[in-house]
PDB file of C-alpha atoms in Angstrom:
ATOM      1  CA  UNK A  71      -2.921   7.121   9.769  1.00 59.00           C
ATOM      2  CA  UNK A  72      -3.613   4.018   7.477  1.00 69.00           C
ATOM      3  CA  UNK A  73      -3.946   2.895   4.003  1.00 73.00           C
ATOM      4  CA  UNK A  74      -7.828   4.205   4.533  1.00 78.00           C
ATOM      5  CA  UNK A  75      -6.159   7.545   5.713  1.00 81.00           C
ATOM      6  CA  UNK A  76      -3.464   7.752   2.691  1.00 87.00           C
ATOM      7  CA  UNK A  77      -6.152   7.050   0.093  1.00 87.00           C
ATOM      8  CA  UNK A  78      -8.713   9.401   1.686  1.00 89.00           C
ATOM      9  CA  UNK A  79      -5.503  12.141   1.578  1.00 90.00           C
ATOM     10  CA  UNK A  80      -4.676  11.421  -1.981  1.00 92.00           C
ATOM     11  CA  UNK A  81      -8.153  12.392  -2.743  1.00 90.00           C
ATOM     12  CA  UNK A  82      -8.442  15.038  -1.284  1.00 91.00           C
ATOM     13  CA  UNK A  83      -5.341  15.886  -3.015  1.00 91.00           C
ATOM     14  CA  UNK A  84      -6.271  14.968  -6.423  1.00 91.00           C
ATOM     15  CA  UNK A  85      -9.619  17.505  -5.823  1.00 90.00           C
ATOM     16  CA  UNK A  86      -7.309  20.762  -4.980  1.00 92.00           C
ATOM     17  CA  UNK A  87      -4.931  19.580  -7.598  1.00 93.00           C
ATOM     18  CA  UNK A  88      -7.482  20.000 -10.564  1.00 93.00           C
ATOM     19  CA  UNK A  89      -9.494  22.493  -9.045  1.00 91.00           C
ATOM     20  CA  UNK A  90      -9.868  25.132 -12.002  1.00 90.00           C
ATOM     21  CA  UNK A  91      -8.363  22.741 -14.434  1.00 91.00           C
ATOM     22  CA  UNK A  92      -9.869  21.161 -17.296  1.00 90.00           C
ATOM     23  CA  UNK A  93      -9.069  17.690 -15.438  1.00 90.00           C
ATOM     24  CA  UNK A  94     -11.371  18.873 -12.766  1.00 88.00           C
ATOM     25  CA  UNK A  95     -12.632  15.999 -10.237  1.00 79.00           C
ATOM     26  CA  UNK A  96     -15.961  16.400  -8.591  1.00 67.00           C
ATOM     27  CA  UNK A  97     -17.896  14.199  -6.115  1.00 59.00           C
ATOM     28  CA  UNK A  98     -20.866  15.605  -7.798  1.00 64.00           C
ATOM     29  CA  UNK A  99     -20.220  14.616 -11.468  1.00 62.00           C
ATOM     30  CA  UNK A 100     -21.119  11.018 -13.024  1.00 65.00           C
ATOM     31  CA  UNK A 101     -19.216  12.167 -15.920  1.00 71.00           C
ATOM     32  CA  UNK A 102     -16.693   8.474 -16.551  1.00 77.00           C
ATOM     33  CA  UNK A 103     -12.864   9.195 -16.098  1.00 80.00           C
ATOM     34  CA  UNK A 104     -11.497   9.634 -20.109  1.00 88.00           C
ATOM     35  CA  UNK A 105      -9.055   6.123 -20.397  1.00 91.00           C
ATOM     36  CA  UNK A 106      -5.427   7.693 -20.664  1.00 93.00           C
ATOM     37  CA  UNK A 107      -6.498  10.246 -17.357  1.00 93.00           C
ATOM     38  CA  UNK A 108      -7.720   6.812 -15.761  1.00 92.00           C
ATOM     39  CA  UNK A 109      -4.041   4.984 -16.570  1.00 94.00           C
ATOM     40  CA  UNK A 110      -2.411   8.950 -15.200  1.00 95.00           C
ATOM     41  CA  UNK A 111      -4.470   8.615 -12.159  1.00 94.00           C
ATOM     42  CA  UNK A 112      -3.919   4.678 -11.316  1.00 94.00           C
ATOM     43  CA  UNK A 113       0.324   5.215 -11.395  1.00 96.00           C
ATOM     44  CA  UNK A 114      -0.298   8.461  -9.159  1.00 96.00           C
ATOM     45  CA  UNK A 115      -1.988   6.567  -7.037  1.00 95.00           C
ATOM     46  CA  UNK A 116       0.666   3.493  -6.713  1.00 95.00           C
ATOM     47  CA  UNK A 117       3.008   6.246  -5.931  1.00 96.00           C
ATOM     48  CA  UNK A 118       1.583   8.388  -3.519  1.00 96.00           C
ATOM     49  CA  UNK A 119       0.772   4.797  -1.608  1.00 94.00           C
ATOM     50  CA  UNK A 120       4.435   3.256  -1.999  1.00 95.00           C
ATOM     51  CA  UNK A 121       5.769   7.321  -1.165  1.00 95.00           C
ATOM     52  CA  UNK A 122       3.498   7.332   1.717  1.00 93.00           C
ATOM     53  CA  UNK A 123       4.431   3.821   3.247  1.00 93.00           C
ATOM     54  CA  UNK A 124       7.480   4.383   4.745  1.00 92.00           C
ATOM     55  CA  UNK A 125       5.486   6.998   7.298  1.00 90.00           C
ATOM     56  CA  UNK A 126       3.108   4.904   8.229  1.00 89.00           C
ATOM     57  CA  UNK A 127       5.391   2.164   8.684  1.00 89.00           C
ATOM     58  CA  UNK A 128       7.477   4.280  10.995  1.00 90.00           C
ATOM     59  CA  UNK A 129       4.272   5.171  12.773  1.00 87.00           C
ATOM     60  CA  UNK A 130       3.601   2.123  13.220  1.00 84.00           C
ATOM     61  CA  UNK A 131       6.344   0.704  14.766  1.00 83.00           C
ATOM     62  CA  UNK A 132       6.054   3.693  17.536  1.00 82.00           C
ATOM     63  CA  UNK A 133       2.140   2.519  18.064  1.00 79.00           C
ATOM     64  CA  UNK A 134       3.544  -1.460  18.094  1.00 78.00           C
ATOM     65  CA  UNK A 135       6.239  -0.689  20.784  1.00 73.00           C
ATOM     66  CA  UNK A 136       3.719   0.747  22.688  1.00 73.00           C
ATOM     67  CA  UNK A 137       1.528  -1.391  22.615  1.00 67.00           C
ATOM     68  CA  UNK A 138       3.504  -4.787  23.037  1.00 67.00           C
ATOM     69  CA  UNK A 139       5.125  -3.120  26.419  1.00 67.00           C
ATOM     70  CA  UNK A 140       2.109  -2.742  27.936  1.00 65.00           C
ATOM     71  CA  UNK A 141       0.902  -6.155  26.984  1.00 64.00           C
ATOM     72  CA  UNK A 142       4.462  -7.667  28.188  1.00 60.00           C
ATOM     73  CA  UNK A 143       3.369  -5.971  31.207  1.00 61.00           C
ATOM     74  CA  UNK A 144       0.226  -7.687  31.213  1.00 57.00           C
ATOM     75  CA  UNK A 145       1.233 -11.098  31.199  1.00 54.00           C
ATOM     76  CA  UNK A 146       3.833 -10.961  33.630  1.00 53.00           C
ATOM     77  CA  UNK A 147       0.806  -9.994  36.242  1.00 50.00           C
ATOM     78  CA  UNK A 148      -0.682 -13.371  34.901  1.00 48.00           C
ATOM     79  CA  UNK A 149      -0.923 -15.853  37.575  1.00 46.00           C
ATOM     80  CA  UNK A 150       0.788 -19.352  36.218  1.00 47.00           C
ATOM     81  CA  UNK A 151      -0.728 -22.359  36.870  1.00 47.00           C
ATOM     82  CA  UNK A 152       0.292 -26.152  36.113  1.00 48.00           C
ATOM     83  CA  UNK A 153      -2.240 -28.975  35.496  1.00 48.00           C
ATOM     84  CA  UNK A 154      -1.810 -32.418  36.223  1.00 46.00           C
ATOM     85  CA  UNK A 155      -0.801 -33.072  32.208  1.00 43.00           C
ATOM     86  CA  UNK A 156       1.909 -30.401  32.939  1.00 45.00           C
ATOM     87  CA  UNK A 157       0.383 -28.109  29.889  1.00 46.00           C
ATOM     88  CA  UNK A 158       1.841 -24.798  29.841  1.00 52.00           C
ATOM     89  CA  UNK A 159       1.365 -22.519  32.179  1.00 59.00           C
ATOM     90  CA  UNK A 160      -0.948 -19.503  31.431  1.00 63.00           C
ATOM     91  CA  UNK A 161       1.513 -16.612  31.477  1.00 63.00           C
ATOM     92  CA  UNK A 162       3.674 -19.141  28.925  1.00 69.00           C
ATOM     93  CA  UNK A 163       0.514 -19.242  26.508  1.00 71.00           C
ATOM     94  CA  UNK A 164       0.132 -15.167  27.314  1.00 66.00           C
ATOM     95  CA  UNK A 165       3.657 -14.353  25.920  1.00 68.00           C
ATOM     96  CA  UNK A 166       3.462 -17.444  23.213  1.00 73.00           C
ATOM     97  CA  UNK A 167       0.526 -15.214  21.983  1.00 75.00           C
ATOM     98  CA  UNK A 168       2.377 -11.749  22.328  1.00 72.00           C
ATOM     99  CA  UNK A 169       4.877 -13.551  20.062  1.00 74.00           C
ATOM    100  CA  UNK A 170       3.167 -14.482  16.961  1.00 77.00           C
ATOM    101  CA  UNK A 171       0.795 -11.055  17.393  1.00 78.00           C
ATOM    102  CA  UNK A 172       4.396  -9.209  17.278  1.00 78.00           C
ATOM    103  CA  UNK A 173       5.556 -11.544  14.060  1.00 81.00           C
ATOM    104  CA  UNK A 174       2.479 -10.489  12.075  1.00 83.00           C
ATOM    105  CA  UNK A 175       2.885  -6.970  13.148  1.00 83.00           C
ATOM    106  CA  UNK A 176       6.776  -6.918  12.078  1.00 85.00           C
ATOM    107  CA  UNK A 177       5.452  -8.910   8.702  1.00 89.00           C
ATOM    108  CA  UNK A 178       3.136  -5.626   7.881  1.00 88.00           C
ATOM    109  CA  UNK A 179       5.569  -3.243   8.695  1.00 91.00           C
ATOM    110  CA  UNK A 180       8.046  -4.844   6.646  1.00 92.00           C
ATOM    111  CA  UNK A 181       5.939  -5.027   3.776  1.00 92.00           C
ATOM    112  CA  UNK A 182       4.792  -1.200   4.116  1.00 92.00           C
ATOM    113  CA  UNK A 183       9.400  -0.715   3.888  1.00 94.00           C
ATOM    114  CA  UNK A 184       9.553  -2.870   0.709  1.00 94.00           C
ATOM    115  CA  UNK A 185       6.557  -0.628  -1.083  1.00 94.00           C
ATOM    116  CA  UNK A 186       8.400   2.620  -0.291  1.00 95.00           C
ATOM    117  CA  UNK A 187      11.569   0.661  -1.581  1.00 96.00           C
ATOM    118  CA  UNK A 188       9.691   0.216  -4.530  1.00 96.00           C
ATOM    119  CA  UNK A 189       8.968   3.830  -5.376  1.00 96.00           C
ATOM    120  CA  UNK A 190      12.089   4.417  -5.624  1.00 97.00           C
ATOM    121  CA  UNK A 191      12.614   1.529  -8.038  1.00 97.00           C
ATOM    122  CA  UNK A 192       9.594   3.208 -10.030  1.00 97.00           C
ATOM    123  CA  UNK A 193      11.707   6.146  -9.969  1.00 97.00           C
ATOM    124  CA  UNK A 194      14.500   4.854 -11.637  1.00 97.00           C
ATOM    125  CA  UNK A 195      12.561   4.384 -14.900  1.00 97.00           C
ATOM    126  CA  UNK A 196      11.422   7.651 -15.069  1.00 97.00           C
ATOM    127  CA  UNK A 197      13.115  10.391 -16.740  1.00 96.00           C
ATOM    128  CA  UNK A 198      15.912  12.084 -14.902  1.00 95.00           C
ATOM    129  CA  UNK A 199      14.479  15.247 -16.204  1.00 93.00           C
ATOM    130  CA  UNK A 200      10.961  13.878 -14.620  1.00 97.00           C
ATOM    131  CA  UNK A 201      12.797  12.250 -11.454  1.00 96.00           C
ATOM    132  CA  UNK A 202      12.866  15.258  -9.249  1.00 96.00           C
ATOM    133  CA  UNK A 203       9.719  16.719 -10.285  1.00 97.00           C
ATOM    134  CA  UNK A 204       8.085  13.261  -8.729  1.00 97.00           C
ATOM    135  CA  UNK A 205      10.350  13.423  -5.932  1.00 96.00           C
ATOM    136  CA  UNK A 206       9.020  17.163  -5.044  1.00 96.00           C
ATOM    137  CA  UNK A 207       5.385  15.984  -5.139  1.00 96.00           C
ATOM    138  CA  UNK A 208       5.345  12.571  -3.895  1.00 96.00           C
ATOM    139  CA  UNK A 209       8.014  12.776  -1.169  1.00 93.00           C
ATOM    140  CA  UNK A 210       8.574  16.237  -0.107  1.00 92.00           C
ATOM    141  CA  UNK A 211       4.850  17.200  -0.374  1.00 91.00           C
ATOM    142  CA  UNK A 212       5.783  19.839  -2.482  1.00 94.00           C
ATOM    143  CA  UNK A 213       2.916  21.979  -4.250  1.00 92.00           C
ATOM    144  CA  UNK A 214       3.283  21.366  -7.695  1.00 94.00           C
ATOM    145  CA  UNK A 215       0.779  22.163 -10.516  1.00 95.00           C
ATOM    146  CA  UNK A 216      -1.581  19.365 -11.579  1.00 96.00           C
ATOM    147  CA  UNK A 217      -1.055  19.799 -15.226  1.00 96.00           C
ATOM    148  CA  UNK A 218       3.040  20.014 -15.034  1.00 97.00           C
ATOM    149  CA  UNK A 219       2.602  16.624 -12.732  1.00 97.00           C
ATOM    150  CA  UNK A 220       0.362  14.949 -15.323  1.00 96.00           C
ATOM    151  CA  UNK A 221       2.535  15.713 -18.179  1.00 97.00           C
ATOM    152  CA  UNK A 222       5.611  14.213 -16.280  1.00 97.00           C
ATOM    153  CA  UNK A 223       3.600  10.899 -16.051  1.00 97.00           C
ATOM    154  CA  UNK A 224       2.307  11.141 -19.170  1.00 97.00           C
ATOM    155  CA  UNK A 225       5.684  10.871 -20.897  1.00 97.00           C
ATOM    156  CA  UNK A 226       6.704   8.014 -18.466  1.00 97.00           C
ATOM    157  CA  UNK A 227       3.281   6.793 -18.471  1.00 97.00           C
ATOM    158  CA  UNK A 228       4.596   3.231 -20.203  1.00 96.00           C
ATOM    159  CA  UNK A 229       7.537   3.123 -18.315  1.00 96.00           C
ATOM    160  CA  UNK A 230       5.986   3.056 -15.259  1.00 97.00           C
ATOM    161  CA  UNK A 231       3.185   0.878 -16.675  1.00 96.00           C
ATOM    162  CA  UNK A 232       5.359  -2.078 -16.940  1.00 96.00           C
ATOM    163  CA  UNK A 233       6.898  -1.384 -13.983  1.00 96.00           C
ATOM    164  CA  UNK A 234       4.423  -1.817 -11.865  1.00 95.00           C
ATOM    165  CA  UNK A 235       2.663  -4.697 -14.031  1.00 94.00           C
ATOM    166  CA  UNK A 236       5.909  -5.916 -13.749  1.00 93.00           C
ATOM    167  CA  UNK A 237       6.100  -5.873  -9.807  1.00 91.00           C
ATOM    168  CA  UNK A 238       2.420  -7.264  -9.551  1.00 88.00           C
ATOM    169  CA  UNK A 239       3.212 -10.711 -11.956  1.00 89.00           C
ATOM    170  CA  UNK A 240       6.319 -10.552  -9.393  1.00 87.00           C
ATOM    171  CA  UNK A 241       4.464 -10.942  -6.380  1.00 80.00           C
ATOM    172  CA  UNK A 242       1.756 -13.187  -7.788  1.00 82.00           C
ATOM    173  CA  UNK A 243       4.859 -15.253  -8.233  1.00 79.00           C
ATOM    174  CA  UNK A 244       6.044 -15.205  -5.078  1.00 74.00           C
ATOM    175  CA  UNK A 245       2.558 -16.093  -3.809  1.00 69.00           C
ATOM    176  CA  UNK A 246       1.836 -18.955  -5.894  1.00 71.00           C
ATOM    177  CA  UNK A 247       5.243 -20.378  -4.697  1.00 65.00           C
ATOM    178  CA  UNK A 248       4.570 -19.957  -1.095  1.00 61.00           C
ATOM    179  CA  UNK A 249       0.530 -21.592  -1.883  1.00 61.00           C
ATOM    180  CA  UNK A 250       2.260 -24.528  -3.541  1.00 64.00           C
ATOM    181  CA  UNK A 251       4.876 -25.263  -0.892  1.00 60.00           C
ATOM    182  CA  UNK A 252       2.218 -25.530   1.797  1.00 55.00           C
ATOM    183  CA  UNK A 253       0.363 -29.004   2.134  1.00 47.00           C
ATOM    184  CA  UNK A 254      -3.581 -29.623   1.580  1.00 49.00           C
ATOM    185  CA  UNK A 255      -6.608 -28.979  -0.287  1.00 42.00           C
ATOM    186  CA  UNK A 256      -5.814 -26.488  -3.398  1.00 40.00           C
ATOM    187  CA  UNK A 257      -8.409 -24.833  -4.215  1.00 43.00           C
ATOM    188  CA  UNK A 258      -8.869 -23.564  -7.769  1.00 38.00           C
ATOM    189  CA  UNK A 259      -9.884 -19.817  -8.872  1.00 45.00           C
ATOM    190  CA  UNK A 260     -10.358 -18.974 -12.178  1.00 47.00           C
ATOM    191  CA  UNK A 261      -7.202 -16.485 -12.531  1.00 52.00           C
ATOM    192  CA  UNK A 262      -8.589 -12.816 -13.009  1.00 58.00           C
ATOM    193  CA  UNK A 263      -7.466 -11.116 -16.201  1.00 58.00           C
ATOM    194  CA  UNK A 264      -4.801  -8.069 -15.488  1.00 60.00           C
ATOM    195  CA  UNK A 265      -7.620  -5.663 -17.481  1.00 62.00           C
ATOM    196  CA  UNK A 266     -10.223  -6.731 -14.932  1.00 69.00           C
ATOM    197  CA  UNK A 267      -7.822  -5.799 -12.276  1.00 64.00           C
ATOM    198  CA  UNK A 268      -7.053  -2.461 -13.596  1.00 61.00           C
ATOM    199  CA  UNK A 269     -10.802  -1.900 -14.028  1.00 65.00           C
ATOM    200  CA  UNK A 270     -11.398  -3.158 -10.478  1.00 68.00           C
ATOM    201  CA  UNK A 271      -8.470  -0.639  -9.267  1.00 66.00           C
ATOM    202  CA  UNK A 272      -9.800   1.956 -11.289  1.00 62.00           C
ATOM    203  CA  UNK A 273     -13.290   1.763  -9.313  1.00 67.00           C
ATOM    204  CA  UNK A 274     -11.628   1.814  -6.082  1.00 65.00           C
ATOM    205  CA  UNK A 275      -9.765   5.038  -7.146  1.00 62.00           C
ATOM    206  CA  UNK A 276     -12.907   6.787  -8.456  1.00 62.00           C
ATOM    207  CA  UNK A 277     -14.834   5.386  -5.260  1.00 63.00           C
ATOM    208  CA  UNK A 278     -11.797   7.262  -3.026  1.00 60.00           C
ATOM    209  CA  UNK A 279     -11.553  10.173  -4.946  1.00 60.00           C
ATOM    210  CA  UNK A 280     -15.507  10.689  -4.786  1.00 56.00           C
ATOM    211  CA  UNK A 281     -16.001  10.321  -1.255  1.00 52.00           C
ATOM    212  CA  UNK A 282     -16.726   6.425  -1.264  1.00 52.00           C
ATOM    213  CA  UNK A 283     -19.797   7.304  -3.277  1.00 50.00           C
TER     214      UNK A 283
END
Protein backbone atom coordinates (compact mmCIF):
# COMPACT_ATOMS: atom_id res chain seq x y z
CA UNK A 1 0.00 0.00 0.00
CA UNK A 2 0.84 3.73 -0.85
CA UNK A 3 -0.59 7.08 -1.28
CA UNK A 4 -1.30 5.68 -5.10
CA UNK A 5 -3.03 2.67 -3.29
CA UNK A 6 -5.11 4.93 -0.64
CA UNK A 7 -6.32 7.25 -3.40
CA UNK A 8 -7.11 4.41 -5.84
CA UNK A 9 -9.20 2.83 -2.53
CA UNK A 10 -10.96 6.02 -1.79
CA UNK A 11 -12.26 5.83 -5.24
CA UNK A 12 -13.31 2.99 -5.40
CA UNK A 13 -15.03 3.87 -2.30
CA UNK A 14 -16.58 7.01 -3.33
CA UNK A 15 -18.16 4.77 -6.56
CA UNK A 16 -20.04 2.10 -4.12
CA UNK A 17 -20.81 4.94 -1.83
CA UNK A 18 -23.11 6.82 -4.42
CA UNK A 19 -24.04 3.96 -6.31
CA UNK A 20 -27.98 4.47 -6.63
CA UNK A 21 -27.73 7.92 -5.26
CA UNK A 22 -28.43 11.06 -6.87
CA UNK A 23 -24.58 11.95 -6.17
CA UNK A 24 -23.77 9.07 -8.38
CA UNK A 25 -19.96 8.98 -9.71
CA UNK A 26 -19.25 7.35 -12.99
CA UNK A 27 -16.00 6.84 -14.97
CA UNK A 28 -18.21 7.09 -17.91
CA UNK A 29 -19.85 10.53 -17.36
CA UNK A 30 -18.16 14.02 -18.42
CA UNK A 31 -20.89 15.54 -16.53
CA UNK A 32 -18.46 18.52 -14.16
CA UNK A 33 -18.64 17.85 -10.30
CA UNK A 34 -21.57 20.65 -8.98
CA UNK A 35 -19.06 23.25 -6.68
CA UNK A 36 -20.36 22.57 -3.00
CA UNK A 37 -20.15 18.36 -3.92
CA UNK A 38 -16.53 19.34 -5.24
CA UNK A 39 -15.61 21.29 -1.65
CA UNK A 40 -17.69 17.73 0.15
CA UNK A 41 -15.48 15.56 -1.87
CA UNK A 42 -11.94 17.52 -1.45
CA UNK A 43 -12.33 17.38 2.81
CA UNK A 44 -13.33 13.55 2.35
CA UNK A 45 -10.54 13.12 0.62
CA UNK A 46 -7.96 14.98 3.16
CA UNK A 47 -9.49 12.68 5.62
CA UNK A 48 -9.56 9.40 4.32
CA UNK A 49 -5.61 10.27 3.41
CA UNK A 50 -4.63 11.71 7.00
CA UNK A 51 -7.14 8.47 8.50
CA UNK A 52 -5.31 6.20 6.28
CA UNK A 53 -1.63 7.37 7.11
CA UNK A 54 -1.03 5.98 10.20
CA UNK A 55 -1.37 2.27 8.35
CA UNK A 56 0.78 2.84 5.91
CA UNK A 57 3.19 4.37 8.10
CA UNK A 58 3.13 1.32 10.30
CA UNK A 59 3.56 -0.73 7.16
CA UNK A 60 6.15 0.89 6.39
CA UNK A 61 8.28 0.75 9.10
CA UNK A 62 7.83 -3.30 8.97
CA UNK A 63 8.99 -3.09 5.02
CA UNK A 64 12.05 -0.46 6.28
CA UNK A 65 13.27 -2.90 9.04
CA UNK A 66 13.38 -5.37 6.61
CA UNK A 67 14.91 -4.00 4.34
CA UNK A 68 17.79 -2.03 6.20
CA UNK A 69 18.77 -5.62 7.94
CA UNK A 70 19.42 -7.13 4.96
CA UNK A 71 21.36 -4.22 3.61
CA UNK A 72 23.36 -4.02 7.13
CA UNK A 73 24.03 -7.45 6.15
CA UNK A 74 25.27 -6.45 2.95
CA UNK A 75 27.86 -4.18 3.83
CA UNK A 76 29.39 -6.01 6.47
CA UNK A 77 30.31 -8.73 3.53
CA UNK A 78 31.97 -5.57 1.89
CA UNK A 79 35.59 -5.98 1.60
CA UNK A 80 37.38 -2.61 3.16
CA UNK A 81 40.06 -1.20 1.54
CA UNK A 82 42.45 1.89 2.40
CA UNK A 83 44.14 4.10 -0.25
CA UNK A 84 47.23 5.81 0.06
CA UNK A 85 45.12 9.32 0.98
CA UNK A 86 43.62 7.12 3.80
CA UNK A 87 39.87 7.88 2.31
CA UNK A 88 37.36 5.81 3.89
CA UNK A 89 37.15 2.54 3.54
CA UNK A 90 34.34 1.05 1.33
CA UNK A 91 32.22 -0.78 3.90
CA UNK A 92 32.51 2.88 5.92
CA UNK A 93 30.95 4.66 2.72
CA UNK A 94 28.39 1.38 2.51
CA UNK A 95 26.92 2.03 6.04
CA UNK A 96 27.49 6.09 5.68
CA UNK A 97 24.95 5.46 2.81
CA UNK A 98 22.58 3.00 4.79
CA UNK A 99 22.51 5.99 7.18
CA UNK A 100 21.16 8.88 5.39
CA UNK A 101 18.80 6.23 3.15
CA UNK A 102 17.39 5.25 6.82
CA UNK A 103 17.08 9.25 7.84
CA UNK A 104 14.93 9.95 4.77
CA UNK A 105 12.97 6.85 5.33
CA UNK A 106 12.30 7.78 9.20
CA UNK A 107 11.58 11.58 7.74
CA UNK A 108 8.52 9.97 5.54
CA UNK A 109 7.29 7.89 8.07
CA UNK A 110 7.21 10.58 10.45
CA UNK A 111 5.44 12.80 8.29
CA UNK A 112 2.74 10.00 7.29
CA UNK A 113 2.31 10.03 11.91
CA UNK A 114 1.86 13.85 11.93
CA UNK A 115 -1.06 13.63 8.99
CA UNK A 116 -2.97 10.98 10.97
CA UNK A 117 -2.27 13.35 14.04
CA UNK A 118 -3.89 15.80 12.09
CA UNK A 119 -7.19 14.06 11.49
CA UNK A 120 -7.75 13.98 14.63
CA UNK A 121 -7.13 17.71 15.01
CA UNK A 122 -9.75 18.01 12.02
CA UNK A 123 -11.90 16.13 14.24
CA UNK A 124 -11.96 18.34 16.95
CA UNK A 125 -13.77 21.04 14.94
CA UNK A 126 -16.38 19.00 13.93
CA UNK A 127 -19.51 18.54 15.69
CA UNK A 128 -19.54 16.15 18.58
CA UNK A 129 -22.81 15.01 17.25
CA UNK A 130 -20.80 14.58 13.71
CA UNK A 131 -17.47 13.31 15.54
CA UNK A 132 -18.31 9.68 15.76
CA UNK A 133 -20.14 9.39 12.65
CA UNK A 134 -16.54 10.41 10.91
CA UNK A 135 -14.79 8.27 13.23
CA UNK A 136 -17.07 5.11 12.06
CA UNK A 137 -16.30 5.81 8.38
CA UNK A 138 -12.91 7.10 8.23
CA UNK A 139 -11.23 5.00 10.95
CA UNK A 140 -13.15 1.96 11.66
CA UNK A 141 -14.12 1.39 7.97
CA UNK A 142 -17.48 1.30 8.97
CA UNK A 143 -20.30 1.14 6.16
CA UNK A 144 -22.08 4.16 6.44
CA UNK A 145 -24.57 5.68 3.92
CA UNK A 146 -23.19 8.22 1.44
CA UNK A 147 -25.89 10.72 1.92
CA UNK A 148 -25.86 10.59 6.02
CA UNK A 149 -21.80 11.04 5.49
CA UNK A 150 -22.26 14.01 3.15
CA UNK A 151 -24.67 15.75 5.30
CA UNK A 152 -22.24 15.41 8.35
CA UNK A 153 -19.61 17.32 6.22
CA UNK A 154 -21.86 19.48 4.88
CA UNK A 155 -22.72 21.09 8.22
CA UNK A 156 -18.95 21.15 9.17
CA UNK A 157 -18.09 21.82 5.70
CA UNK A 158 -16.50 25.51 6.85
CA UNK A 159 -15.14 24.26 9.82
CA UNK A 160 -13.12 21.93 8.32
CA UNK A 161 -12.44 24.32 5.41
CA UNK A 162 -10.34 26.53 7.47
CA UNK A 163 -8.91 23.90 9.08
CA UNK A 164 -7.24 22.48 6.63
CA UNK A 165 -6.50 25.94 4.72
CA UNK A 166 -5.34 26.64 7.93
CA UNK A 167 -2.80 23.64 8.19
CA UNK A 168 -1.64 24.21 4.46
CA UNK A 169 -0.59 28.31 5.08
CA UNK A 170 1.02 26.38 8.23
CA UNK A 171 3.25 24.29 6.42
CA UNK A 172 3.98 26.71 3.60
CA UNK A 173 5.31 28.52 6.62
CA UNK A 174 7.36 26.14 7.86
CA UNK A 175 8.80 25.63 4.36
CA UNK A 176 9.59 29.05 3.50
CA UNK A 177 11.51 29.20 6.87
CA UNK A 178 13.53 26.17 6.27
CA UNK A 179 14.18 27.68 2.16
CA UNK A 180 15.35 30.92 3.75
CA UNK A 181 17.68 29.49 6.38
CA UNK A 182 19.60 27.53 3.76
CA UNK A 183 22.41 29.47 1.78
CA UNK A 184 22.45 30.15 -2.19
CA UNK A 185 20.69 31.02 -5.22
CA UNK A 186 16.79 31.78 -4.39
CA UNK A 187 14.96 31.23 -6.93
CA UNK A 188 11.66 33.07 -7.41
CA UNK A 189 8.09 31.42 -8.30
CA UNK A 190 5.28 33.36 -8.79
CA UNK A 191 3.22 32.12 -5.55
CA UNK A 192 0.11 30.03 -6.81
CA UNK A 193 -3.24 31.38 -5.68
CA UNK A 194 -5.04 28.96 -2.89
CA UNK A 195 -8.21 28.79 -5.65
CA UNK A 196 -5.78 27.46 -8.24
CA UNK A 197 -4.71 24.93 -5.76
CA UNK A 198 -8.08 23.78 -4.89
CA UNK A 199 -8.86 23.60 -8.62
CA UNK A 200 -5.59 21.71 -9.21
CA UNK A 201 -6.66 19.26 -6.16
CA UNK A 202 -9.97 19.05 -7.43
CA UNK A 203 -8.59 17.55 -10.89
CA UNK A 204 -6.49 15.13 -9.17
CA UNK A 205 -9.59 13.90 -7.21
CA UNK A 206 -11.83 13.64 -10.30
CA UNK A 207 -8.71 12.06 -12.23
CA UNK A 208 -8.62 9.26 -9.08
CA UNK A 209 -12.07 8.82 -8.76
CA UNK A 210 -12.43 8.21 -12.69
CA UNK A 211 -9.85 5.76 -13.14
CA UNK A 212 -6.92 8.28 -14.01
CA UNK A 213 -8.96 9.12 -17.08
Amino acid sequence: MNRATISDKFGAEMEALTAGTRYEISSDSDDPTPILEGYIREIMYSMYVDAHSKELAIRYQRQIEEHFSELYEFSYGVSPYDSEYRQSSQTERVALMIVDEKARYTKQIEKLFAKNNRFYAALKVVDPDDRELLLDYFERNMLVEYEVLRSALKRNLKKLENFYQSELRKAEFQNEEISNSIEGTIHIREPISSEEKRKKRLDRLRKSMSGGN
